mmCIF file of C-alpha atoms in Angstrom:
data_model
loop_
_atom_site.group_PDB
_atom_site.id
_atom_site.type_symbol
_atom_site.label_atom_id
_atom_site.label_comp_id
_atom_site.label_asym_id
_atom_site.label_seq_id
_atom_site.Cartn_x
_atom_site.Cartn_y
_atom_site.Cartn_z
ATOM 1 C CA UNK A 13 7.782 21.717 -11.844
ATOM 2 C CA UNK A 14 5.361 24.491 -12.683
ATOM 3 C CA UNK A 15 2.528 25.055 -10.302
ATOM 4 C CA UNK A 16 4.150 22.732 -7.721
ATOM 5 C CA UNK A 17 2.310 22.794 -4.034
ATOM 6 C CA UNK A 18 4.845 24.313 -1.249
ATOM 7 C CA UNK A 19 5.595 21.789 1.377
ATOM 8 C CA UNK A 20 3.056 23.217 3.045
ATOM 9 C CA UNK A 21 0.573 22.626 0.612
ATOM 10 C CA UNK A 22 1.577 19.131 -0.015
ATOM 11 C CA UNK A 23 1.284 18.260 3.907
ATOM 12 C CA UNK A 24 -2.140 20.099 4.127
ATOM 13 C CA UNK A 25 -3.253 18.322 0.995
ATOM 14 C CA UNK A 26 -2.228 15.080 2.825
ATOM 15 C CA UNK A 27 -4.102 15.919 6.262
ATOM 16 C CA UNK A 28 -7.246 16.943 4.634
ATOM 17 C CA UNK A 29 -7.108 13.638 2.713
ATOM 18 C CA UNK A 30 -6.673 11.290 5.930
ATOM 19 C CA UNK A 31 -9.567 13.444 7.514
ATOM 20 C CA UNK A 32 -11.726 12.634 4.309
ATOM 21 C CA UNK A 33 -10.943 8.924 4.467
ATOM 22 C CA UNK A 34 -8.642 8.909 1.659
ATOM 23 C CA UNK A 35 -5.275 8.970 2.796
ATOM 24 C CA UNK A 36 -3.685 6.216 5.319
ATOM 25 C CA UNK A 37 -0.017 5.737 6.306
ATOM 26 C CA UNK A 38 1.925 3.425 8.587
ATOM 27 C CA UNK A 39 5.689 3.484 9.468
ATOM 28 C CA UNK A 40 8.108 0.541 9.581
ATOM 29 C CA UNK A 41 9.696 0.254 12.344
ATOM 30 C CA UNK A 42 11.916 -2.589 14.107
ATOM 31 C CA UNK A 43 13.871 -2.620 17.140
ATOM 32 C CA UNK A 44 12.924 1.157 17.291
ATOM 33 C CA UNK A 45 14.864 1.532 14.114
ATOM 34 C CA UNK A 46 12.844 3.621 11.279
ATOM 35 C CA UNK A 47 12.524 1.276 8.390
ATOM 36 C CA UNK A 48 10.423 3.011 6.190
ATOM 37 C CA UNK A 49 6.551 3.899 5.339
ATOM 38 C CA UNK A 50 3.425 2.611 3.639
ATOM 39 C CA UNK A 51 0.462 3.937 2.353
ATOM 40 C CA UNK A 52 -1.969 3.913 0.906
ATOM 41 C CA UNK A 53 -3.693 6.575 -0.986
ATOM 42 C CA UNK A 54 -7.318 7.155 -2.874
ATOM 43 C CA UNK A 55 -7.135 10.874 -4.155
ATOM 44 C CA UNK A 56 -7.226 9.448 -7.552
ATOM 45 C CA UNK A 57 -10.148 7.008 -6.662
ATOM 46 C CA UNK A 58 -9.330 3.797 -6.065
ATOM 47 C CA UNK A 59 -6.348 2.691 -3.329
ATOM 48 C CA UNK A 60 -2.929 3.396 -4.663
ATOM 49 C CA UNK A 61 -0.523 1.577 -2.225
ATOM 50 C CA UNK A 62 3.552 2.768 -2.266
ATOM 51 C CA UNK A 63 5.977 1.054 0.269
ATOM 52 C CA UNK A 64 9.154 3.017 0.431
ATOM 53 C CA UNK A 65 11.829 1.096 2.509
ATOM 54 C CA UNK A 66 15.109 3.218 3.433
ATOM 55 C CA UNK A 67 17.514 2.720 4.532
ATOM 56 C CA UNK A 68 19.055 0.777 1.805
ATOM 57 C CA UNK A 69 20.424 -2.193 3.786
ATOM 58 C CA UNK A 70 16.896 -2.641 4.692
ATOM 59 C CA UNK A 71 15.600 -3.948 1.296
ATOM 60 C CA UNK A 72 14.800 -7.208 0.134
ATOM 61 C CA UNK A 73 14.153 -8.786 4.053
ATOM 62 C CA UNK A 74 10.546 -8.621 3.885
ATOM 63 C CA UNK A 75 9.533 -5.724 5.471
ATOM 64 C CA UNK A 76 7.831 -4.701 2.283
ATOM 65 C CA UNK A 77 5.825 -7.203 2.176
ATOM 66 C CA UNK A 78 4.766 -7.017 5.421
ATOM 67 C CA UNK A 79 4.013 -3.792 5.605
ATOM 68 C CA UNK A 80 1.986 -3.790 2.034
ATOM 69 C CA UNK A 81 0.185 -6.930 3.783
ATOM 70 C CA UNK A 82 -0.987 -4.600 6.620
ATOM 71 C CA UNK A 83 -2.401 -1.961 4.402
ATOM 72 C CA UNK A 84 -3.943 -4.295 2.226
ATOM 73 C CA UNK A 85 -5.790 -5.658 4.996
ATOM 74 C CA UNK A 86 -6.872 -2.843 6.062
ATOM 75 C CA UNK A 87 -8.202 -1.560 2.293
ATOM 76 C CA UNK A 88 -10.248 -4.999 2.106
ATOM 77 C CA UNK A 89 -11.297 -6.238 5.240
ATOM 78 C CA UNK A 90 -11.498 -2.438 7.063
ATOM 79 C CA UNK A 91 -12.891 -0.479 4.266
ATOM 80 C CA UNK A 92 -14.276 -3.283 2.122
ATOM 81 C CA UNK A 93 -12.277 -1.838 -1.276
ATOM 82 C CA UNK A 94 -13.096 -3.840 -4.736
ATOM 83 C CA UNK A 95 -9.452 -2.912 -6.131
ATOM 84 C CA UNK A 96 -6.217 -1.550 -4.986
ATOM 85 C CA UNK A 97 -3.517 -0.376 -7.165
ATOM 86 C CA UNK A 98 -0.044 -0.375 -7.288
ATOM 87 C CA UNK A 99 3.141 1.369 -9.776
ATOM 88 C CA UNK A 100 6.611 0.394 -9.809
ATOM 89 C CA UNK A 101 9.236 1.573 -11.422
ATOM 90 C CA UNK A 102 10.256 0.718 -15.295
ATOM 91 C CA UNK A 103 13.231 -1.914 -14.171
ATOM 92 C CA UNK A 104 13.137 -2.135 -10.389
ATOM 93 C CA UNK A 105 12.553 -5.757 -10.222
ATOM 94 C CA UNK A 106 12.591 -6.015 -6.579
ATOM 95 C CA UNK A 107 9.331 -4.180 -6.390
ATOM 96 C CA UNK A 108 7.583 -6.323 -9.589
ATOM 97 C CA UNK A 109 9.163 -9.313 -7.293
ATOM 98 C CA UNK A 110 7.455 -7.801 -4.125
ATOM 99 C CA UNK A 111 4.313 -6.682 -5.342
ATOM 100 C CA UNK A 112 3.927 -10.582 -7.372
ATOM 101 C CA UNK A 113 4.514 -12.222 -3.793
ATOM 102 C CA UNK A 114 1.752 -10.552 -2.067
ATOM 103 C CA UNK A 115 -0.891 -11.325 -5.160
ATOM 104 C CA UNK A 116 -0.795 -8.113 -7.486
ATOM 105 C CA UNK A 117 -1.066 -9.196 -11.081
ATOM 106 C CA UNK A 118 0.590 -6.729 -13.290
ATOM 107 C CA UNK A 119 -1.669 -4.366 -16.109
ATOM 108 C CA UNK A 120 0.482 -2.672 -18.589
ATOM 109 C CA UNK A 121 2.914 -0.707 -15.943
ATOM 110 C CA UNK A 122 0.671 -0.979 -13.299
ATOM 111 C CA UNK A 123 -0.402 -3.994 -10.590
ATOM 112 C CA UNK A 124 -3.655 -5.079 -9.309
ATOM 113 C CA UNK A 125 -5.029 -6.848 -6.902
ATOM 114 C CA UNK A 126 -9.374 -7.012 -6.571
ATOM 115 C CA UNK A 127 -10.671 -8.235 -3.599
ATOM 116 C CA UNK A 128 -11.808 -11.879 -4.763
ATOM 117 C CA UNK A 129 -7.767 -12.419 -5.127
ATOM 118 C CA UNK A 130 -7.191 -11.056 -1.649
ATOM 119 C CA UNK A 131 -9.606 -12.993 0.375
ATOM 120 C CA UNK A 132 -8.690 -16.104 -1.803
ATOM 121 C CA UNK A 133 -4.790 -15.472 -0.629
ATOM 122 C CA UNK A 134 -4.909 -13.845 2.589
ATOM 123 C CA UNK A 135 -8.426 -13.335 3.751
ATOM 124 C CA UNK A 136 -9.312 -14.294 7.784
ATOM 125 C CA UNK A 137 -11.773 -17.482 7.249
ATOM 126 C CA UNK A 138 -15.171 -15.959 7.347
ATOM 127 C CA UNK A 139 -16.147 -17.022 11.165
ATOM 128 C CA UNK A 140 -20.203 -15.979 11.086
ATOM 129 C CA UNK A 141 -22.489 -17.909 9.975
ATOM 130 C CA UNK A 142 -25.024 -16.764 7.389
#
């Protein structure tokens, strides 16, 4: 790819992004057994959340969700987002299957989810009163 970053430059790109706010990343881990990572990621402007879950024999038990349940928490109810985003690939209907279980609603090739859908699903009762 022409003009690629070096690793370097990726990873640098990365840690000036989670000291700006826009990057955030967890890892998946069980039984101290690496699972995989989420993140999510607002370079582009709004939240862009990716779970990658490896290895393969890890897939389709839940951990995805999960894990793109933390983050999402943390976009709406931590950094009170309007919209995250997410991609999947043409034909991987595991992640279209994922991605539909935790609320997204799919846009051309890409899922949504606004925050109205998210407390409506999965928002924590509001406890205060007004």
């Amino acid at each position: 790819v022409a003009n690629a970053p070096t690793l370097e430059q990726y990873y640098s790109n990365i840690r000036d992004a989670y000291d700006a706010g826009r990057f955030q990343a967890w890892g998946i881990v069980e039984h101290g057994e690496f699972l995989g990572h989420v993140i999510l990621d607002k370079r582009a402007g709004e939240w862009e959340l990716a779970v990658v879950i490896e290895p393969h024999e890890a897939r389709n038990k839940g951990y995805g969700v999960k894990a793109g349940l933390h983050a999402m928490r943390w976009a709406f109810e931590e950094d009170d987002s309007e919209w995250v985003i997410a991609v999947a690939e043409v034909g991987n209907e595991n992640v279209g299957d994922m991605l539909k279980r935790m609320g997204f609603r799919k846009l051309s090739r890409m899922w949504v989810m606004d925050s109205a859908t998210w407390r409506s699903r999965w928002g924590r009762p509001d406890t205060q009163e007004e």
